[in-house]
XYZ file of C-alpha atoms in Angstrom:
566
model
C -0.054 18.279 2.047
C -2.473 18.733 -0.901
C -2.002 21.466 -3.487
C -5.399 22.292 -4.940
C -5.289 25.901 -6.138
C -6.947 26.922 -9.381
C -5.230 25.231 -12.334
C -3.443 27.359 -14.926
C -0.502 25.403 -16.358
C -0.412 22.844 -19.137
C 1.009 19.454 -18.215
C 4.263 20.238 -20.044
C 4.600 23.638 -18.340
C 4.063 22.083 -14.913
C 6.552 19.328 -15.694
C 9.217 21.820 -16.788
C 8.794 23.843 -13.600
C 9.141 20.688 -11.525
C 12.307 19.666 -13.379
C 13.759 23.150 -12.856
C 13.078 22.837 -9.126
C 14.805 19.461 -9.022
C 17.854 20.877 -10.771
C 18.203 23.892 -8.462
C 17.856 21.540 -5.469
C 20.978 19.611 -6.481
C 19.487 16.733 -8.461
C 21.828 15.494 -11.203
C 20.587 11.932 -11.867
C 17.045 10.715 -12.484
C 15.869 7.152 -13.069
C 12.941 6.881 -15.476
C 10.467 4.071 -16.085
C 8.365 4.119 -19.267
C 4.732 5.184 -19.037
C 2.227 7.498 -20.676
C 0.837 9.382 -17.666
C 4.392 10.344 -16.652
C 5.229 11.469 -20.207
C 5.275 15.235 -19.501
C 8.005 14.744 -16.914
C 9.870 12.333 -19.178
C 9.934 14.893 -22.004
C 10.937 17.710 -19.638
C 13.730 15.592 -18.195
C 14.941 14.734 -21.701
C 15.158 18.474 -22.402
C 17.184 18.953 -19.212
C 19.534 16.132 -20.161
C 20.050 17.594 -23.628
C 21.477 20.804 -22.140
C 23.648 19.038 -19.569
C 21.523 19.670 -16.490
C 20.897 16.015 -15.667
C 21.675 12.423 -16.550
C 18.840 10.013 -17.220
C 18.873 6.284 -16.482
C 16.081 4.203 -18.003
C 14.760 1.009 -16.424
C 11.879 -1.227 -17.490
C 11.252 -2.664 -14.014
C 10.160 -0.138 -11.386
C 11.593 -2.182 -8.526
C 14.991 -2.188 -10.252
C 14.578 1.525 -10.938
C 13.941 2.253 -7.271
C 17.072 0.477 -6.123
C 19.133 2.025 -8.938
C 18.094 5.444 -7.663
C 18.936 4.299 -4.140
C 22.460 3.353 -5.256
C 22.923 6.638 -7.096
C 21.947 8.571 -3.971
C 24.068 6.396 -1.678
C 27.194 7.081 -3.720
C 26.545 10.743 -4.527
C 24.999 11.942 -1.284
C 22.347 13.973 -3.127
C 18.644 13.330 -3.766
C 17.848 11.073 -6.728
C 14.318 10.897 -8.153
C 12.722 7.856 -9.754
C 9.845 8.536 -12.138
C 6.914 6.165 -12.677
C 3.507 6.229 -14.263
C 0.364 5.688 -12.200
C -1.021 2.466 -10.726
C 0.959 -0.591 -9.677
C 4.131 1.036 -11.022
C 4.209 3.237 -7.919
C 3.757 0.282 -5.572
C 6.789 -1.452 -7.076
C 8.950 1.222 -5.443
C 7.941 0.256 -1.894
C 10.955 -2.032 -1.161
C 13.436 0.674 -2.186
C 11.510 3.318 -0.234
C 11.512 1.126 2.885
C 15.269 0.573 2.602
C 15.851 4.289 2.001
C 13.784 5.135 5.078
C 15.804 2.953 7.417
C 19.127 3.804 5.749
C 18.561 7.562 5.614
C 18.837 7.860 1.820
C 17.326 10.754 -0.165
C 15.228 8.756 -2.621
C 12.607 10.908 -4.347
C 9.498 9.200 -5.733
C 8.066 11.114 -8.701
C 4.713 9.419 -9.216
C 2.491 10.576 -12.055
C -1.238 10.444 -11.350
C -4.577 10.726 -13.143
C -6.776 13.811 -12.668
C -8.922 13.752 -9.548
C -12.161 13.404 -11.532
C -11.023 9.955 -12.741
C -10.433 8.578 -9.251
C -13.098 6.166 -8.079
C -14.606 5.779 -11.553
C -12.838 2.594 -12.574
C -10.551 4.486 -14.949
C -7.562 2.499 -16.146
C -4.407 2.519 -13.967
C -6.086 4.790 -11.433
C -5.854 4.170 -7.705
C -5.200 5.921 -4.430
C -1.418 6.331 -4.651
C -0.831 9.578 -2.765
C 0.596 8.790 0.687
C 0.965 5.182 -0.436
C 4.267 4.872 1.449
C 2.893 5.954 4.816
C 5.494 6.526 7.519
C 8.320 5.342 5.272
C 8.627 8.796 3.676
C 9.608 12.062 5.333
C 6.931 13.885 3.334
C 4.311 13.349 0.630
C 3.010 16.148 -1.581
C 0.011 15.797 -3.862
C -0.031 18.267 -6.763
C -3.266 18.660 -8.694
C -3.577 19.207 -12.438
C -2.303 22.586 -13.645
C -0.782 23.693 -10.341
C 2.718 25.201 -10.269
C 4.590 22.394 -8.464
C 7.690 24.405 -7.529
C 7.049 25.322 -3.890
C 5.551 21.923 -3.066
C 8.493 20.085 -4.609
C 10.894 22.391 -2.755
C 9.152 21.527 0.514
C 9.455 17.798 -0.170
C 13.112 18.021 -1.173
C 13.853 20.043 1.958
C 12.278 17.303 4.069
C 14.345 14.679 2.220
C 17.560 16.367 3.338
C 16.650 16.010 7.009
C 16.870 18.519 9.829
C 18.224 19.005 13.315
C 15.638 16.527 14.570
C 14.908 14.205 11.626
C 17.317 12.101 9.574
C 17.381 12.389 5.777
C 15.156 9.977 3.904
C 12.756 9.361 1.024
C 9.870 11.579 -0.066
C 6.999 11.290 -2.552
C 5.998 13.956 -5.066
C 2.700 12.834 -6.589
C 1.682 14.999 -9.529
C -1.444 14.702 -11.660
C -1.406 15.352 -15.403
C -4.254 15.800 -17.871
C -4.095 15.473 -21.652
C -2.275 16.564 -23.690
C 0.682 14.646 -22.269
C 3.087 15.509 -25.105
C 5.024 18.659 -26.067
C 3.419 21.234 -28.330
C 3.992 20.973 -32.079
C 6.458 23.862 -32.025
C 8.597 22.281 -29.273
C 11.721 20.217 -29.974
C 14.601 18.718 -28.063
C 17.471 21.205 -27.625
C 20.533 20.252 -29.666
C 23.813 20.895 -27.892
C 25.752 18.310 -29.875
C 28.473 16.476 -27.978
C 29.539 19.408 -25.810
C 27.316 18.494 -22.893
C 29.079 18.252 -19.523
C 27.264 16.999 -16.462
C 27.640 18.459 -12.969
C 30.505 17.017 -10.960
C 29.803 14.804 -7.970
C 30.838 16.386 -4.695
C 33.766 14.662 -3.029
C 33.525 13.471 0.534
C 35.008 15.739 3.151
C 37.144 14.149 5.874
C 36.063 14.239 9.483
C 37.037 17.430 11.309
C 36.380 16.108 14.826
C 39.343 16.124 17.204
C 39.278 13.200 19.596
C 41.448 14.587 22.376
C 42.094 12.636 25.561
C 40.665 14.786 28.383
C 42.888 15.664 31.324
C 42.315 13.266 34.194
C 40.437 10.765 32.054
C 39.780 7.473 33.819
C 41.246 4.108 32.916
C 38.558 1.739 31.671
C 38.392 -1.551 29.806
C 36.463 -0.110 26.884
C 35.995 -1.368 23.336
C 34.723 0.502 20.282
C 32.101 -1.116 18.032
C 31.751 0.253 14.503
C 28.508 -0.813 12.887
C 27.205 -0.073 9.410
C 27.915 3.482 8.281
C 30.147 4.351 11.243
C 32.774 5.946 9.007
C 36.329 7.008 9.699
C 35.321 8.690 12.963
C 35.174 5.289 14.655
C 38.726 4.306 13.691
C 40.038 7.778 14.539
C 38.366 7.634 17.959
C 39.748 4.167 18.741
C 43.236 5.219 17.645
C 43.184 8.446 19.676
C 42.201 6.668 22.899
C 44.170 3.476 22.288
C 41.112 1.211 22.340
C 40.335 -2.027 20.473
C 37.992 -1.569 17.505
C 35.369 -4.138 16.454
C 34.442 -2.999 12.942
C 31.879 -4.494 10.584
C 32.860 -4.456 6.879
C 30.299 -1.815 5.901
C 31.344 0.454 8.766
C 34.110 1.817 6.518
C 36.235 1.836 9.656
C 37.843 -1.603 9.294
C 41.392 -0.367 8.891
C 44.268 0.608 11.132
C 46.218 -1.124 13.894
C 43.392 -1.011 16.452
C 41.028 -3.234 14.451
C 40.338 -6.651 15.958
C 39.371 -8.603 12.845
C 38.187 -11.775 14.599
C 36.218 -9.867 17.231
C 32.937 -11.725 16.829
C 34.593 -15.078 17.635
C 36.337 -13.591 20.688
C 33.512 -11.636 22.315
C 31.610 -14.504 23.909
C 34.467 -15.871 26.005
C 36.006 -12.530 26.948
C 32.898 -10.367 27.349
C 33.245 -10.330 31.127
C 36.465 -8.317 30.798
C 34.717 -5.452 28.989
C 33.444 -2.597 31.152
C 32.221 -0.138 28.539
C 31.347 0.005 24.847
C 31.333 3.005 22.544
C 29.096 2.396 19.532
C 29.401 4.140 16.173
C 26.906 3.379 13.412
C 24.407 0.556 13.344
C 25.479 -3.007 14.226
C 23.540 -5.569 12.176
C 25.647 -8.661 11.582
C 26.302 -10.830 14.613
C 24.555 -12.169 17.680
C 27.693 -11.874 19.857
C 27.688 -8.102 19.295
C 23.964 -7.950 20.075
C 24.622 -9.812 23.339
C 27.507 -7.475 24.152
C 25.339 -4.387 23.671
C 22.501 -5.976 25.636
C 24.644 -6.990 28.615
C 23.230 -5.148 31.622
C 26.612 -5.184 33.369
C 28.277 -3.202 30.568
C 27.687 0.521 30.017
C 27.197 1.478 26.379
C 27.279 4.892 24.710
C 26.089 5.615 21.167
C 27.755 8.419 19.229
C 24.741 10.366 17.990
C 25.749 13.844 16.756
C 22.978 13.909 14.128
C 19.534 12.265 13.927
C 19.681 8.569 13.060
C 17.329 6.883 10.616
C 17.537 3.404 12.115
C 16.070 3.854 15.583
C 13.495 5.926 17.415
C 14.459 8.039 20.394
C 13.704 6.246 23.626
C 13.799 2.786 22.050
C 17.547 2.150 22.483
C 19.148 1.500 25.869
C 22.504 3.119 25.112
C 23.446 6.548 26.432
C 23.237 8.951 23.472
C 26.211 11.312 23.272
C 26.786 14.137 20.783
C 29.838 15.797 22.365
C 33.328 14.605 21.414
C 34.720 15.521 24.834
C 31.888 13.749 26.636
C 32.362 10.628 24.523
C 36.090 10.535 25.275
C 35.378 10.949 28.990
C 32.819 8.134 28.896
C 35.243 5.767 27.178
C 38.386 6.591 29.083
C 41.660 5.014 28.066
C 42.490 1.359 28.300
C 44.759 0.049 31.051
C 48.300 -0.931 30.181
C 48.242 -3.951 27.878
C 44.476 -3.751 27.156
C 44.755 -3.097 23.427
C 47.811 -5.347 23.118
C 45.975 -8.267 24.712
C 43.159 -8.000 22.184
C 45.690 -7.722 19.362
C 47.443 -10.877 20.554
C 44.146 -12.750 20.774
C 43.212 -11.470 17.328
C 46.449 -12.715 15.786
C 45.880 -16.160 17.300
C 42.224 -16.291 16.242
C 43.013 -15.072 12.734
C 45.557 -17.856 12.334
C 42.909 -20.399 13.377
C 40.356 -18.943 10.949
C 42.809 -18.800 8.047
C 43.845 -22.406 8.615
C 40.212 -23.543 8.797
C 39.103 -21.862 5.569
C 42.227 -22.953 3.656
C 42.576 -26.498 5.020
C 40.390 -28.266 2.455
C 42.132 -26.661 -0.496
C 38.714 -25.838 -1.943
C 36.941 -22.527 -2.257
C 34.362 -21.605 0.369
C 32.432 -18.490 1.297
C 34.812 -17.060 3.920
C 37.882 -17.642 1.735
C 36.207 -15.968 -1.250
C 35.095 -13.001 0.868
C 38.587 -12.624 2.308
C 40.142 -12.676 -1.167
C 37.691 -10.178 -2.634
C 38.265 -7.878 0.342
C 42.026 -7.952 -0.252
C 41.781 -7.305 -3.992
C 38.903 -4.848 -4.307
C 39.639 -1.203 -5.023
C 37.184 1.621 -5.625
C 33.701 0.583 -4.508
C 32.918 -2.730 -2.824
C 29.278 -3.791 -2.473
C 28.159 -6.706 -0.312
C 24.880 -8.530 -0.663
C 22.910 -9.366 2.454
C 22.835 -12.792 4.071
C 26.025 -14.863 4.273
C 28.624 -13.026 2.184
C 28.872 -9.919 4.340
C 29.090 -12.119 7.436
C 31.856 -14.128 5.759
C 33.742 -10.869 5.261
C 33.046 -9.887 8.857
C 34.598 -13.167 9.979
C 37.866 -12.974 8.079
C 38.388 -9.713 6.162
C 41.952 -8.648 6.953
C 42.204 -4.971 7.982
C 44.677 -2.872 6.033
C 46.678 0.109 7.174
C 44.202 2.252 5.238
C 40.939 1.671 3.412
C 41.405 0.284 -0.123
C 37.760 0.642 -1.087
C 34.546 2.264 0.037
C 32.116 -0.389 1.227
C 28.381 -0.303 0.551
C 25.581 -2.622 1.655
C 21.821 -2.322 1.999
C 21.672 -2.701 5.771
C 18.658 -0.450 6.379
C 16.380 -3.475 6.354
C 19.046 -5.958 5.202
C 16.869 -7.486 2.500
C 18.345 -9.409 -0.396
C 16.301 -7.459 -2.939
C 17.770 -4.850 -5.260
C 21.464 -5.565 -4.725
C 22.446 -5.641 -8.417
C 20.420 -2.483 -9.064
C 21.919 -0.693 -6.057
C 25.429 -1.606 -7.166
C 24.721 -0.438 -10.712
C 23.573 2.927 -9.379
C 26.708 3.204 -7.253
C 28.894 2.344 -10.249
C 27.190 4.933 -12.460
C 27.937 7.857 -10.146
C 31.621 7.820 -11.088
C 31.970 5.521 -14.124
C 35.779 5.577 -13.996
C 35.895 3.945 -10.560
C 35.782 0.172 -10.250
C 32.785 -1.316 -8.450
C 32.984 -4.907 -7.215
C 29.926 -6.743 -5.909
C 29.999 -9.941 -3.855
C 26.666 -11.656 -3.322
C 25.108 -15.084 -3.021
C 23.239 -16.863 -5.773
C 19.789 -16.377 -4.233
C 20.419 -12.655 -3.768
C 21.613 -12.459 -7.369
C 18.662 -14.357 -8.832
C 16.222 -12.210 -6.849
C 17.434 -9.153 -8.775
C 18.560 -10.678 -12.061
C 16.406 -8.272 -14.082
C 18.660 -5.431 -12.964
C 21.380 -6.763 -15.252
C 19.564 -4.906 -18.025
C 21.058 -1.468 -18.675
C 19.150 1.296 -20.432
C 19.871 1.660 -24.143
C 22.743 4.033 -24.833
C 23.918 4.239 -21.225
C 27.691 3.941 -20.775
C 28.989 0.628 -19.433
C 29.924 1.017 -15.767
C 33.131 -0.635 -14.559
C 31.251 -3.342 -12.675
C 32.107 -6.874 -11.548
C 29.338 -8.973 -9.995
C 30.791 -12.002 -8.198
C 28.210 -14.685 -7.475
C 29.082 -17.163 -4.754
C 26.926 -19.977 -6.111
C 26.153 -22.780 -3.675
C 22.819 -23.604 -5.322
C 20.640 -22.145 -2.594
C 20.499 -20.129 0.609
C 23.387 -21.171 2.836
C 22.779 -18.857 5.774
C 19.986 -20.981 7.229
C 22.370 -23.868 7.873
C 24.399 -21.616 10.193
C 21.293 -20.640 12.174
C 19.092 -22.805 14.400
C 17.425 -24.206 11.277
C 20.666 -26.069 10.576
C 20.184 -28.045 13.780
C 16.631 -28.929 12.751
C 17.926 -30.145 9.394
C 20.735 -32.161 10.987
C 18.286 -33.887 13.329
C 16.316 -35.274 10.396
C 13.036 -34.615 12.219
C 11.615 -32.589 9.338
C 13.138 -34.569 6.457
C 14.004 -32.166 3.611
C 11.801 -29.299 4.852
C 14.696 -26.957 5.672
C 16.423 -27.610 2.352
C 13.254 -27.132 0.312
C 11.588 -24.228 2.127
C 14.591 -22.277 3.409
C 17.578 -23.118 1.210
C 15.391 -23.055 -1.943
C 17.782 -25.068 -4.141
C 17.960 -24.299 -7.858
C 19.872 -25.295 -10.972
C 20.093 -22.016 -12.892
C 22.922 -21.764 -15.436
C 24.515 -18.357 -15.065
C 26.621 -18.441 -18.241
C 23.684 -18.304 -20.682
C 22.032 -15.751 -18.410
C 25.064 -13.458 -18.674
C 25.098 -13.847 -22.452
C 21.414 -12.962 -22.679
C 22.074 -9.635 -20.956
C 25.308 -8.921 -22.838
C 27.671 -9.416 -19.912
C 31.060 -11.096 -20.004
C 30.924 -14.385 -18.104
C 33.845 -15.817 -16.118
C 33.754 -19.166 -14.301
C 36.217 -19.445 -11.415
C 37.259 -22.842 -10.093
C 40.096 -22.164 -7.655
C 41.815 -19.449 -5.633
C 44.474 -18.715 -8.261
C 41.796 -18.156 -10.905
C 39.870 -15.896 -8.557
C 42.929 -13.759 -7.829
C 43.753 -13.521 -11.530
C 40.188 -12.579 -12.474
C 39.950 -9.861 -9.841
C 42.969 -7.982 -11.220
C 42.307 -8.633 -14.933
C 41.054 -5.774 -17.098
C 37.509 -6.001 -18.425
C 35.936 -4.244 -21.397
C 32.369 -4.588 -20.123
C 30.399 -5.653 -17.088
C 31.414 -9.081 -15.827
C 29.444 -11.829 -14.139
C 31.954 -13.937 -12.210
C 30.598 -17.251 -10.950
C 32.330 -19.145 -8.169
C 30.687 -22.514 -7.521
C 31.053 -23.800 -3.959
C 29.321 -26.302 -1.718
C 27.388 -25.461 1.439
C 27.386 -28.973 2.887
C 30.175 -28.313 5.383
C 29.425 -24.675 6.176
C 27.775 -25.302 9.540
C 30.582 -27.562 10.727
C 33.199 -25.064 9.497
C 31.746 -22.310 11.664
C 31.363 -24.661 14.622
C 34.995 -25.796 14.349
C 36.224 -22.201 14.190
C 34.142 -21.192 17.208
C 35.348 -24.167 19.246
C 39.009 -23.546 18.441
C 38.871 -19.811 19.117
C 37.016 -20.385 22.391
C 40.010 -22.376 23.595
C 42.199 -19.254 23.506
C 43.024 -17.862 26.934
C 43.510 -14.214 27.806
C 47.170 -13.529 27.006
C 47.960 -11.210 29.898
C 48.779 -12.677 33.309
C 46.141 -12.038 35.947
C-alpha cells in the first residue's frame, strides 16, 4: 500500500500529523528506541507527552521494546506503537510481531526509513524494510518523504483492530524522513508543569452472554476445555450446564466449583467416558488435552463468535459455533452424577499431587507454582516452558479469580517475558504484577530489566525458579534418551544448557531489590511483603528428580477408578 503523492510536508510536520492520528485512534502509550532517522517522530511524541496526550517508554534494545509494547497492548486492549530507526533496528521487532500475530495483539510498528533515492546505493542503515514482516502483520503502509501520513496510518490502525472476518493483530507503518530531522529553531517543548494527566485505561466489561439450558436439551457426557484466553465465558458456560471444566491457568477461567484442577492427569484413563468436548480459547499446554481433542470418537465444538488469530479456517477439525443456544444444544447437560464423579476424582488426584510435591520437604517447581498461584493478586504472568505447566498441574482453583493471568502463548516462545510483564505492569502502576518464570527464560530477556530513565517504578516481582538450566526437556522424550546414557551428556549440554549465573549481582547492576528464597515459609513471607521497588526473587531448586516426580504422580493418579458404580 505505497503512498507516493507529491511531497509537501517537512519531516517534523509529517511526524506531528502521524502522532495526532495515533492519538485520535486511541493510542496512549508508545515505546521509543533511540535513533536519528526516527527523530522527527521522537520529538513529536515528546510534544504529545508534554501536554498529556501520551506516555512514552524508552528502551535501548528494540527486541525488549517490541515485547514491552506487546505487554502494554495486552493489558490495555488498545494499539501500542513501538518506534525504531531504520536498518537492523526494525528486524529486532520480528519476534514480538510474530507473537502479536498469533496472539491477536494490536502491536504497531513505527519504522523510520531513509528517502527512496538512498535505497540501493549503499547508504548507511538503509535496507528494504517495508513489508519486512510479511504475513505476520495485518497491513503494511509505506509513506514517502513529505506525504501527509494521516489517512495511511488510519488505514493501518483500522486493520490492527480487526474486522468481522479478521482477528486483531500487528501492523507496520513505515515512514521515510529527509533532513532536517530536528524541530525548527522557533519550536520548543510545551510546558504544562506537573498538571499533566494521562488518559484512563478502559476497564474490562463483563460477559453479557446468557448461557440458558434449551428446552428438551439432551443428556450427554460432555466436558468443557478452557484454553489460553478463554475468559470468564468458559466458567460461566460450564456452571450453567453443570459440566466439568478443564481450565489452563492462562484461560482466566480456572475458578469456580466446576473446575477439575488435576484434569490433565485424569484424562488419559477416563477419556473413553467423554462423549463431547466444548472448547473455549486455545489449548497449548498438555499432550493429554491434544489427544482428547484429536480423538475421532469424541465430537468437539469450538466457541468461535469472533475471528481467531491462532488458526486458519478449515485447518481445525472442531465444529465452529458462534451461537450461544447452538453451543448449549451441542453440549447438553451431564447425566446425574457426571460432574460429581469428576469432582471426586479431582479431590483424590489433588491429594496425590499435593503429597508428591510436599513429600521431600524441599522446594520444587510445582510447589512453587502452586504457592505463587495462591498468593498472587493483581496481574500474574507466567513464562513459557515448565512453570506454566507446573501451575496447570497443581494450581488450586478459587471461588473467584484472584488475579488476571497473562502468558505469551501465541507462539509460546521464552523470549520477551520480562519485557512483556513490564509493559503489563506499566498500564496500571498501582496494581501488583507477579511474574513466575524459569532461569533460562529469565536470562534470555535479562536486558529488559533496564527501565527508561525517569519512568515510574512499576509494582513488579519477578520470581526466577532457578534450576541451573532448562528442566522441561527432562519431562519430554529427551529425558528418556538422557536416562539411557546412550548419548552421554548430550541432552544436558545441548538441551538443558546449564549455567552458573549469579542473579544477586545482576539484580544490583540493574537497581532491583534481590531476595533469595530457601524454603516455603520464606517464599510465602516474601510474596506478601511490601516492596519499595522492583524485586528479583530467586528460588534455587534442583531438576534431578523432576522426571521421576511426574512419573510417580501419573502412575498414582492412573490407579484411581471411576467413583460411580457402573
